[in-house]
mmCIF file of C-alpha atoms in Angstrom:
data_model
loop_
_atom_site.group_PDB
_atom_site.id
_atom_site.type_symbol
_atom_site.label_atom_id
_atom_site.label_comp_id
_atom_site.label_asym_id
_atom_site.label_seq_id
_atom_site.Cartn_x
_atom_site.Cartn_y
_atom_site.Cartn_z
ATOM 1 C CA UNK A 1 -51.840 18.015 21.046
ATOM 2 C CA UNK A 2 -49.944 14.971 20.093
ATOM 3 C CA UNK A 3 -50.037 15.902 16.387
ATOM 4 C CA UNK A 4 -48.608 19.444 17.330
ATOM 5 C CA UNK A 5 -45.804 17.749 19.262
ATOM 6 C CA UNK A 6 -44.862 15.447 16.368
ATOM 7 C CA UNK A 7 -44.861 18.402 14.002
ATOM 8 C CA UNK A 8 -42.639 20.330 16.453
ATOM 9 C CA UNK A 9 -40.148 17.479 16.522
ATOM 10 C CA UNK A 10 -40.023 17.256 12.747
ATOM 11 C CA UNK A 11 -39.249 21.016 12.602
ATOM 12 C CA UNK A 12 -36.672 20.612 15.096
ATOM 13 C CA UNK A 13 -35.009 17.801 13.145
ATOM 14 C CA UNK A 14 -35.125 19.743 9.967
ATOM 15 C CA UNK A 15 -33.775 22.870 11.514
ATOM 16 C CA UNK A 16 -30.821 21.381 13.274
ATOM 17 C CA UNK A 17 -30.093 18.890 10.566
ATOM 18 C CA UNK A 18 -30.421 15.924 12.807
ATOM 19 C CA UNK A 19 -30.042 12.627 10.824
ATOM 20 C CA UNK A 20 -32.448 10.126 12.287
ATOM 21 C CA UNK A 21 -30.815 7.462 10.104
ATOM 22 C CA UNK A 22 -27.358 8.118 11.439
ATOM 23 C CA UNK A 23 -27.040 4.743 12.778
ATOM 24 C CA UNK A 24 -28.459 2.903 9.972
ATOM 25 C CA UNK A 25 -26.221 0.250 8.502
ATOM 26 C CA UNK A 26 -26.033 0.618 4.734
ATOM 27 C CA UNK A 27 -26.006 -2.432 2.408
ATOM 28 C CA UNK A 28 -23.856 -2.542 -0.652
ATOM 29 C CA UNK A 29 -24.596 -4.783 -3.720
ATOM 30 C CA UNK A 30 -21.748 -6.901 -5.107
ATOM 31 C CA UNK A 31 -21.209 -8.124 -8.588
ATOM 32 C CA UNK A 32 -18.619 -10.927 -9.010
ATOM 33 C CA UNK A 33 -16.827 -11.485 -12.384
ATOM 34 C CA UNK A 34 -14.500 -14.437 -12.995
ATOM 35 C CA UNK A 35 -11.943 -13.251 -15.624
ATOM 36 C CA UNK A 36 -9.429 -16.152 -15.301
ATOM 37 C CA UNK A 37 -9.391 -19.191 -17.460
ATOM 38 C CA UNK A 38 -7.312 -21.147 -15.087
ATOM 39 C CA UNK A 39 -9.033 -24.593 -15.071
ATOM 40 C CA UNK A 40 -8.457 -24.996 -11.294
ATOM 41 C CA UNK A 41 -10.067 -21.691 -10.715
ATOM 42 C CA UNK A 42 -12.882 -22.390 -12.841
ATOM 43 C CA UNK A 43 -13.542 -25.572 -10.845
ATOM 44 C CA UNK A 44 -13.308 -23.752 -7.551
ATOM 45 C CA UNK A 45 -15.411 -20.761 -8.297
ATOM 46 C CA UNK A 46 -19.007 -21.459 -8.575
ATOM 47 C CA UNK A 47 -22.000 -19.593 -7.324
ATOM 48 C CA UNK A 48 -21.938 -21.283 -3.864
ATOM 49 C CA UNK A 49 -18.523 -20.163 -3.411
ATOM 50 C CA UNK A 50 -19.401 -16.644 -4.434
ATOM 51 C CA UNK A 51 -22.243 -16.528 -1.999
ATOM 52 C CA UNK A 52 -19.820 -17.480 0.592
ATOM 53 C CA UNK A 53 -17.529 -14.713 -0.274
ATOM 54 C CA UNK A 54 -20.380 -12.372 0.815
ATOM 55 C CA UNK A 55 -20.804 -14.250 4.013
ATOM 56 C CA UNK A 56 -17.055 -13.774 4.758
ATOM 57 C CA UNK A 57 -17.229 -9.948 4.195
ATOM 58 C CA UNK A 58 -20.232 -9.733 6.296
ATOM 59 C CA UNK A 59 -18.548 -11.616 9.131
ATOM 60 C CA UNK A 60 -15.063 -10.043 9.021
ATOM 61 C CA UNK A 61 -15.472 -6.521 7.588
ATOM 62 C CA UNK A 62 -16.070 -5.280 11.128
ATOM 63 C CA UNK A 63 -14.911 -2.937 13.985
ATOM 64 C CA UNK A 64 -12.451 -4.031 16.680
ATOM 65 C CA UNK A 65 -15.417 -5.028 18.882
ATOM 66 C CA UNK A 66 -16.670 -7.260 15.958
ATOM 67 C CA UNK A 67 -19.742 -5.161 15.285
ATOM 68 C CA UNK A 68 -20.722 -4.382 11.659
ATOM 69 C CA UNK A 69 -19.943 -1.176 9.761
ATOM 70 C CA UNK A 70 -21.755 -2.002 6.439
ATOM 71 C CA UNK A 71 -23.454 -4.951 5.026
ATOM 72 C CA UNK A 72 -22.955 -6.698 1.629
ATOM 73 C CA UNK A 73 -25.386 -8.356 -0.519
ATOM 74 C CA UNK A 74 -24.965 -10.641 -3.508
ATOM 75 C CA UNK A 75 -26.493 -9.088 -6.625
ATOM 76 C CA UNK A 76 -24.975 -11.089 -9.571
ATOM 77 C CA UNK A 77 -22.171 -12.952 -11.092
ATOM 78 C CA UNK A 78 -20.553 -13.501 -14.442
ATOM 79 C CA UNK A 79 -18.530 -16.635 -14.892
ATOM 80 C CA UNK A 80 -15.630 -16.895 -17.297
ATOM 81 C CA UNK A 81 -17.752 -18.346 -20.230
ATOM 82 C CA UNK A 82 -20.152 -15.255 -19.797
ATOM 83 C CA UNK A 83 -17.484 -12.722 -20.398
ATOM 84 C CA UNK A 84 -14.674 -14.384 -22.399
ATOM 85 C CA UNK A 85 -15.631 -12.719 -25.703
ATOM 86 C CA UNK A 86 -16.210 -9.339 -24.161
ATOM 87 C CA UNK A 87 -14.698 -6.367 -25.875
ATOM 88 C CA UNK A 88 -13.696 -4.865 -22.444
ATOM 89 C CA UNK A 89 -9.998 -5.126 -22.157
ATOM 90 C CA UNK A 90 -10.369 -5.513 -18.394
ATOM 91 C CA UNK A 91 -10.940 -9.152 -18.931
ATOM 92 C CA UNK A 92 -7.491 -9.572 -20.429
ATOM 93 C CA UNK A 93 -6.096 -8.869 -16.828
ATOM 94 C CA UNK A 94 -7.466 -12.262 -15.746
ATOM 95 C CA UNK A 95 -4.366 -14.228 -16.963
ATOM 96 C CA UNK A 96 -2.069 -11.536 -18.070
ATOM 97 C CA UNK A 97 1.599 -12.631 -17.881
ATOM 98 C CA UNK A 98 2.863 -9.339 -16.546
ATOM 99 C CA UNK A 99 2.809 -7.709 -13.055
ATOM 100 C CA UNK A 100 -0.651 -6.269 -12.140
ATOM 101 C CA UNK A 101 -0.864 -2.341 -12.465
ATOM 102 C CA UNK A 102 -3.650 -0.951 -10.319
ATOM 103 C CA UNK A 103 -3.846 2.443 -12.134
ATOM 104 C CA UNK A 104 -4.056 0.665 -15.534
ATOM 105 C CA UNK A 105 -6.728 -1.666 -14.042
ATOM 106 C CA UNK A 106 -8.693 1.468 -12.995
ATOM 107 C CA UNK A 107 -8.532 2.753 -16.480
ATOM 108 C CA UNK A 108 -9.737 -0.337 -17.931
ATOM 109 C CA UNK A 109 -12.409 -0.619 -15.431
ATOM 110 C CA UNK A 110 -13.657 3.020 -15.973
ATOM 111 C CA UNK A 111 -13.703 2.500 -19.804
ATOM 112 C CA UNK A 112 -15.736 -0.700 -19.535
ATOM 113 C CA UNK A 113 -19.309 -0.580 -20.663
ATOM 114 C CA UNK A 114 -20.100 -4.249 -20.848
ATOM 115 C CA UNK A 115 -22.799 -4.843 -18.208
ATOM 116 C CA UNK A 116 -21.667 -8.472 -17.667
ATOM 117 C CA UNK A 117 -18.157 -7.253 -16.789
ATOM 118 C CA UNK A 118 -18.846 -4.125 -14.909
ATOM 119 C CA UNK A 119 -21.981 -3.407 -13.100
ATOM 120 C CA UNK A 120 -22.141 0.297 -12.485
ATOM 121 C CA UNK A 121 -24.433 0.187 -9.580
ATOM 122 C CA UNK A 122 -22.479 -2.293 -7.503
ATOM 123 C CA UNK A 123 -19.069 -3.066 -6.058
ATOM 124 C CA UNK A 124 -17.452 -5.235 -8.571
ATOM 125 C CA UNK A 125 -15.149 -8.093 -7.522
ATOM 126 C CA UNK A 126 -13.005 -9.654 -10.111
ATOM 127 C CA UNK A 127 -11.562 -13.073 -9.592
ATOM 128 C CA UNK A 128 -8.249 -13.433 -11.454
ATOM 129 C CA UNK A 129 -4.946 -15.301 -11.436
ATOM 130 C CA UNK A 130 -2.165 -12.812 -10.347
ATOM 131 C CA UNK A 131 1.159 -12.923 -11.891
ATOM 132 C CA UNK A 132 4.446 -11.572 -10.737
ATOM 133 C CA UNK A 133 8.011 -11.617 -12.087
ATOM 134 C CA UNK A 134 9.414 -13.620 -9.078
ATOM 135 C CA UNK A 135 6.593 -16.106 -8.553
ATOM 136 C CA UNK A 136 4.813 -16.336 -11.911
ATOM 137 C CA UNK A 137 1.249 -17.520 -11.419
ATOM 138 C CA UNK A 138 1.949 -18.672 -7.908
ATOM 139 C CA UNK A 139 1.585 -15.173 -6.783
ATOM 140 C CA UNK A 140 -1.414 -14.458 -4.734
ATOM 141 C CA UNK A 141 -1.409 -10.662 -4.466
ATOM 142 C CA UNK A 142 -4.893 -9.047 -4.415
ATOM 143 C CA UNK A 143 -5.975 -5.339 -4.864
ATOM 144 C CA UNK A 144 -8.756 -3.014 -3.993
ATOM 145 C CA UNK A 145 -9.310 0.629 -5.028
ATOM 146 C CA UNK A 146 -11.950 3.223 -4.103
ATOM 147 C CA UNK A 147 -11.601 4.684 -7.648
ATOM 148 C CA UNK A 148 -13.448 7.996 -7.014
ATOM 149 C CA UNK A 149 -16.286 6.254 -5.215
ATOM 150 C CA UNK A 150 -16.736 3.505 -7.900
ATOM 151 C CA UNK A 151 -14.974 0.751 -5.954
ATOM 152 C CA UNK A 152 -13.541 -2.550 -7.272
ATOM 153 C CA UNK A 153 -11.519 -5.565 -5.985
ATOM 154 C CA UNK A 154 -9.244 -7.954 -7.825
ATOM 155 C CA UNK A 155 -8.970 -11.113 -5.775
ATOM 156 C CA UNK A 156 -6.544 -13.958 -6.748
ATOM 157 C CA UNK A 157 -8.606 -17.123 -6.955
ATOM 158 C CA UNK A 158 -6.301 -19.033 -4.716
ATOM 159 C CA UNK A 159 -7.265 -16.727 -1.765
ATOM 160 C CA UNK A 160 -11.042 -17.318 -2.012
ATOM 161 C CA UNK A 161 -12.852 -18.551 1.216
ATOM 162 C CA UNK A 162 -10.755 -16.300 3.495
ATOM 163 C CA UNK A 163 -7.422 -17.958 3.152
ATOM 164 C CA UNK A 164 -3.961 -16.311 3.708
ATOM 165 C CA UNK A 165 -4.124 -12.834 5.592
ATOM 166 C CA UNK A 166 -7.884 -12.206 5.421
ATOM 167 C CA UNK A 167 -7.873 -10.911 1.770
ATOM 168 C CA UNK A 168 -11.702 -10.040 1.403
ATOM 169 C CA UNK A 169 -11.899 -7.558 4.125
ATOM 170 C CA UNK A 170 -8.412 -6.148 3.516
ATOM 171 C CA UNK A 171 -9.036 -5.394 -0.008
ATOM 172 C CA UNK A 172 -12.590 -4.174 0.645
ATOM 173 C CA UNK A 173 -10.854 -1.813 3.229
ATOM 174 C CA UNK A 174 -8.897 -0.402 0.262
ATOM 175 C CA UNK A 175 -12.168 0.010 -1.714
ATOM 176 C CA UNK A 176 -13.582 2.003 1.153
ATOM 177 C CA UNK A 177 -10.525 4.495 1.114
ATOM 178 C CA UNK A 178 -8.195 2.788 3.602
ATOM 179 C CA UNK A 179 -4.332 2.624 3.306
ATOM 180 C CA UNK A 180 -1.954 0.039 4.694
ATOM 181 C CA UNK A 181 -0.786 0.300 8.301
ATOM 182 C CA UNK A 182 2.718 -0.750 9.500
ATOM 183 C CA UNK A 183 3.073 -3.180 12.455
ATOM 184 C CA UNK A 184 6.810 -3.355 13.297
ATOM 185 C CA UNK A 185 8.066 -6.684 14.372
ATOM 186 C CA UNK A 186 4.924 -8.564 13.319
ATOM 187 C CA UNK A 187 5.325 -12.095 12.041
ATOM 188 C CA UNK A 188 2.965 -14.019 9.758
ATOM 189 C CA UNK A 189 1.311 -15.481 12.914
ATOM 190 C CA UNK A 190 0.833 -12.108 14.759
ATOM 191 C CA UNK A 191 -2.542 -10.738 15.429
ATOM 192 C CA UNK A 192 -2.731 -7.544 13.474
ATOM 193 C CA UNK A 193 -5.116 -4.848 12.152
ATOM 194 C CA UNK A 194 -7.117 -5.855 8.991
ATOM 195 C CA UNK A 195 -4.981 -3.260 7.031
ATOM 196 C CA UNK A 196 -1.621 -4.475 8.180
ATOM 197 C CA UNK A 197 0.948 -4.884 5.487
ATOM 198 C CA UNK A 198 4.639 -5.782 5.020
ATOM 199 C CA UNK A 199 5.096 -3.058 2.590
ATOM 200 C CA UNK A 200 6.790 -0.734 5.185
ATOM 201 C CA UNK A 201 9.636 -3.317 5.403
ATOM 202 C CA UNK A 202 9.440 -3.336 9.237
ATOM 203 C CA UNK A 203 7.238 -6.476 9.721
ATOM 204 C CA UNK A 204 4.778 -8.869 8.360
ATOM 205 C CA UNK A 205 1.215 -8.057 7.628
ATOM 206 C CA UNK A 206 0.409 -10.838 10.175
ATOM 207 C CA UNK A 207 -2.924 -12.509 10.351
ATOM 208 C CA UNK A 208 -5.091 -9.451 9.935
ATOM 209 C CA UNK A 209 -7.513 -10.616 12.388
ATOM 210 C CA UNK A 210 -8.199 -7.338 14.478
ATOM 211 C CA UNK A 211 -11.045 -5.235 13.269
ATOM 212 C CA UNK A 212 -10.900 -1.633 11.980
ATOM 213 C CA UNK A 213 -10.007 0.842 14.638
ATOM 214 C CA UNK A 214 -11.925 4.029 15.382
ATOM 215 C CA UNK A 215 -10.082 6.237 12.866
ATOM 216 C CA UNK A 216 -10.454 3.483 10.079
ATOM 217 C CA UNK A 217 -14.199 3.207 10.938
ATOM 218 C CA UNK A 218 -14.494 7.022 10.672
ATOM 219 C CA UNK A 219 -12.868 7.003 7.254
ATOM 220 C CA UNK A 220 -15.121 4.066 5.993
ATOM 221 C CA UNK A 221 -18.182 6.006 7.216
ATOM 222 C CA UNK A 222 -17.086 9.073 5.545
ATOM 223 C CA UNK A 223 -17.011 7.342 2.195
ATOM 224 C CA UNK A 224 -20.225 5.174 2.610
ATOM 225 C CA UNK A 225 -22.713 7.939 1.587
ATOM 226 C CA UNK A 226 -20.259 9.007 -1.068
ATOM 227 C CA UNK A 227 -19.932 5.556 -2.626
ATOM 228 C CA UNK A 228 -23.711 4.970 -2.197
ATOM 229 C CA UNK A 229 -24.682 8.274 -4.007
ATOM 230 C CA UNK A 230 -22.089 7.493 -6.872
ATOM 231 C CA UNK A 231 -23.272 3.796 -7.556
ATOM 232 C CA UNK A 232 -26.917 5.048 -7.363
ATOM 233 C CA UNK A 233 -26.267 7.737 -9.908
ATOM 234 C CA UNK A 234 -24.497 6.048 -12.677
#
């Protein structure tokens, strides 16, 4: 009798398309690559720091109620000496004396076949030294892109360890398909959504210390299986 009941439940699940894993929190592997030759960056960026970056993401890439959406796991890392002779031109972006271009970075990323520089089965995080015309290498802008479900992040080395406007979770938000949100009147000390930005011209990005709202969580969860499938298939 029990066996028949179990079989009946399985049939119902199959027929109605019930996903018994709907509440399962997925885990994504991270591959870190240090592409800057800045001596201060090379001193700061070691394996312990990169493991700490994973801890930061698991702590702060969360909903408004501070509960997790996905988990992240350290997979591997390539330090500068491991990739300095790579033929992948992506490495040239580490200390480029020109403003960063995200679309150009995506092209170089997609063209890269060096497994030390790009792990096709993980989310890749590049530690670089950002340059801008106005601030030179004092610029600290960082970037993230979903890239047709092959996400990557460029994180300025000066923002490691969760400094200055919550960079890790903000850029990972972009990697999972989120755009900036505007918070009119916000100052640098205001509590704001993780994806807040000054790009709208109406306020600061603030502290970015409020988790993702329901709509943002829905977007992230929409892309979770798509990113998972793409990373597994490459």
